[in-house]
Each structure stands twice: as structure tokens, then as C-alpha cells.
Amino acid sequence: MIKIIPLNEDDILFDAEAAGEALDKAARRLRPVRFSGVCPIGREILFVFNECPDDDPGDSDAHFVFSKLPSRNFDEVSAAFLSRFIGGYDTLGTFFIGDDLWGLFKRLPENA
């Protein structure tokens, strides 16, 4: 089974923290799920979670964070990913809102 969470671009722009919390909530379902992909379609962005086996907690303890990246420059984006990694975050994917490149990152408690 999969869980698809659609978020409108405006929701992310207006309150990126609340949008991340919406993904946190989706990962805390009765059945464990793990983030598996992002798919922009028009002004909607679909975030896909796959169901995990019962013995796998999935992303139930994860904290999801949206962040506008500094530019489209390879070196700057790579540096942003490295900075997030050093801070305990995994890079899950990127998408555009208008001309801006955004990233989705996940932090697990053991990375805190």
C-alpha cells in the first residue's frame, strides 16, 4: 500500500514548517511507512510513502524539512546538501516552485 500526500506550492511557500509537519503526520500512521518519492504535477507536489513490514518502523520518528536552496549552481547546491548532511539530515529530493529550487530533507532522531 502507498500513501500519497499532495501539497500545493502555495502551502510550502506560505508555511514551509507546517508543510513539513504535514509529512511528519503522514509518516506516523498506524501502519509504518517510509518516504519513497516526490512528483511535481503543475502546482501540486505529490509526496509518496510506501508501507513497511510490521517490524520496520519506517519514518515514524522522522522530521521532514522543506528548504529553499541558495541557487541552481552545482557547487552551491552541493554545498547545501553537504551542510544538511553534516547537520544530520538526509536529502530526499528537489523540486521547483517558480524559478526557485527547493529541497526536502529528513532527520531521524539518531541523527539529532
Short mmCIF file of C-alpha atoms in Angstrom, two decimals:
data_model
loop_
_atom_site.label_atom_id
_atom_site.label_comp_id
_atom_site.label_asym_id
_atom_site.label_seq_id
_atom_site.Cartn_x
_atom_site.Cartn_y
_atom_site.Cartn_z
CA MET A 1 0.00 0.00 0.00
CA ILE A 2 1.17 3.55 -0.62
CA LYS A 3 0.18 6.89 0.87
CA ILE A 4 0.27 9.96 -1.39
CA ILE A 5 0.29 13.38 0.24
CA PRO A 6 -0.45 16.27 -2.17
CA LEU A 7 0.73 19.73 -1.16
CA ASN A 8 0.13 22.86 -3.15
CA GLU A 9 3.17 25.04 -3.91
CA ASP A 10 1.49 27.92 -2.08
CA ASP A 11 1.24 25.85 1.10
CA ILE A 12 5.00 25.31 1.07
CA LEU A 13 5.72 28.95 0.25
CA PHE A 14 3.31 30.28 2.89
CA ASP A 15 4.44 27.98 5.73
CA ALA A 16 7.21 25.51 4.92
CA GLU A 17 7.36 24.37 8.56
CA ALA A 18 3.66 23.41 8.61
CA ALA A 19 4.08 21.62 5.27
CA GLY A 20 6.92 19.59 6.78
CA GLU A 21 4.73 18.80 9.78
CA ALA A 22 2.06 17.50 7.40
CA LEU A 23 4.61 14.96 6.14
CA ASP A 24 5.63 14.16 9.73
CA LYS A 25 1.98 13.38 10.49
CA ALA A 26 1.62 11.21 7.38
CA ALA A 27 4.60 9.13 8.50
CA ARG A 28 3.03 8.49 11.91
CA ARG A 29 0.22 6.31 10.67
CA LEU A 30 -0.99 3.07 12.23
CA ARG A 31 0.96 1.12 9.60
CA PRO A 32 4.62 2.16 9.29
CA VAL A 33 5.56 3.97 6.07
CA ARG A 34 8.78 5.27 4.54
CA PHE A 35 9.18 8.22 2.20
CA SER A 36 9.85 7.00 -1.33
CA GLY A 37 9.50 9.89 -3.78
CA VAL A 38 8.41 13.33 -4.85
CA CYS A 39 6.50 14.18 -8.04
CA PRO A 40 5.64 17.74 -9.07
CA ILE A 41 2.50 18.00 -11.20
CA GLY A 42 1.53 21.54 -12.09
CA ARG A 43 1.21 23.49 -8.85
CA GLU A 44 0.71 20.34 -6.79
CA ILE A 45 3.60 18.30 -5.45
CA LEU A 46 2.95 14.69 -4.56
CA PHE A 47 4.93 13.10 -1.73
CA VAL A 48 4.84 9.31 -1.79
CA PHE A 49 5.21 6.99 1.20
CA ASN A 50 5.43 3.19 0.90
CA GLU A 51 4.08 0.90 3.58
CA CYS A 52 6.76 -1.01 5.52
CA PRO A 53 6.72 -4.50 7.02
CA ASP A 54 5.40 -4.61 10.59
CA ASP A 55 8.90 -4.99 12.07
CA ASP A 56 10.19 -1.86 10.27
CA PRO A 57 9.29 1.46 11.96
CA GLY A 58 9.77 3.31 8.67
CA ASP A 59 9.84 7.07 9.07
CA SER A 60 7.58 7.20 12.12
CA ASP A 61 10.22 9.17 14.06
CA ALA A 62 11.40 11.31 11.14
CA HIS A 63 11.21 15.08 10.95
CA PHE A 64 10.71 16.43 7.41
CA VAL A 65 12.01 19.87 6.45
CA PHE A 66 11.47 21.93 3.30
CA SER A 67 14.21 24.39 2.42
CA LYS A 68 14.67 26.80 -0.45
CA LEU A 69 18.12 26.14 -1.91
CA PRO A 70 20.53 29.03 -2.47
CA SER A 71 20.61 28.84 -6.28
CA ARG A 72 20.71 26.46 -9.21
CA ASN A 73 24.52 26.50 -9.19
CA PHE A 74 26.00 22.99 -8.89
CA ASP A 75 28.61 23.95 -6.29
CA GLU A 76 26.16 25.92 -4.12
CA VAL A 77 23.51 23.19 -4.20
CA SER A 78 26.12 20.51 -3.43
CA ALA A 79 27.37 22.60 -0.51
CA ALA A 80 23.80 22.96 0.81
CA PHE A 81 23.32 19.18 0.64
CA LEU A 82 26.64 18.61 2.44
CA SER A 83 25.73 21.15 5.11
CA ARG A 84 22.38 19.43 5.72
CA PHE A 85 24.11 16.02 5.84
CA ILE A 86 26.59 17.26 8.45
CA GLY A 87 23.59 18.56 10.41
CA GLY A 88 22.05 15.05 10.44
CA TYR A 89 19.65 15.38 7.51
CA ASP A 90 19.18 13.09 4.52
CA THR A 91 18.37 14.74 1.18
CA LEU A 92 15.18 13.19 -0.20
CA GLY A 93 14.58 15.18 -3.34
CA THR A 94 14.25 18.54 -5.03
CA PHE A 95 11.56 20.38 -6.96
CA PHE A 96 10.99 23.84 -8.40
CA ILE A 97 8.48 26.40 -7.22
CA GLY A 98 8.61 29.10 -9.86
CA ASP A 99 12.29 29.78 -10.51
CA ASP A 100 13.38 28.64 -7.03
CA LEU A 101 14.83 25.21 -6.32
CA TRP A 102 13.56 23.63 -3.10
CA GLY A 103 14.81 20.59 -1.22
CA LEU A 104 13.08 18.09 1.02
CA PHE A 105 15.20 16.77 3.87
CA LYS A 106 14.60 14.20 6.60
CA ARG A 107 16.16 13.97 10.04
CA LEU A 108 15.90 10.88 12.19
CA PRO A 109 16.25 11.02 15.99
CA GLU A 110 19.54 9.07 15.91
CA ASN A 111 20.93 11.89 13.73
CA ALA A 112 19.94 14.56 16.25
#
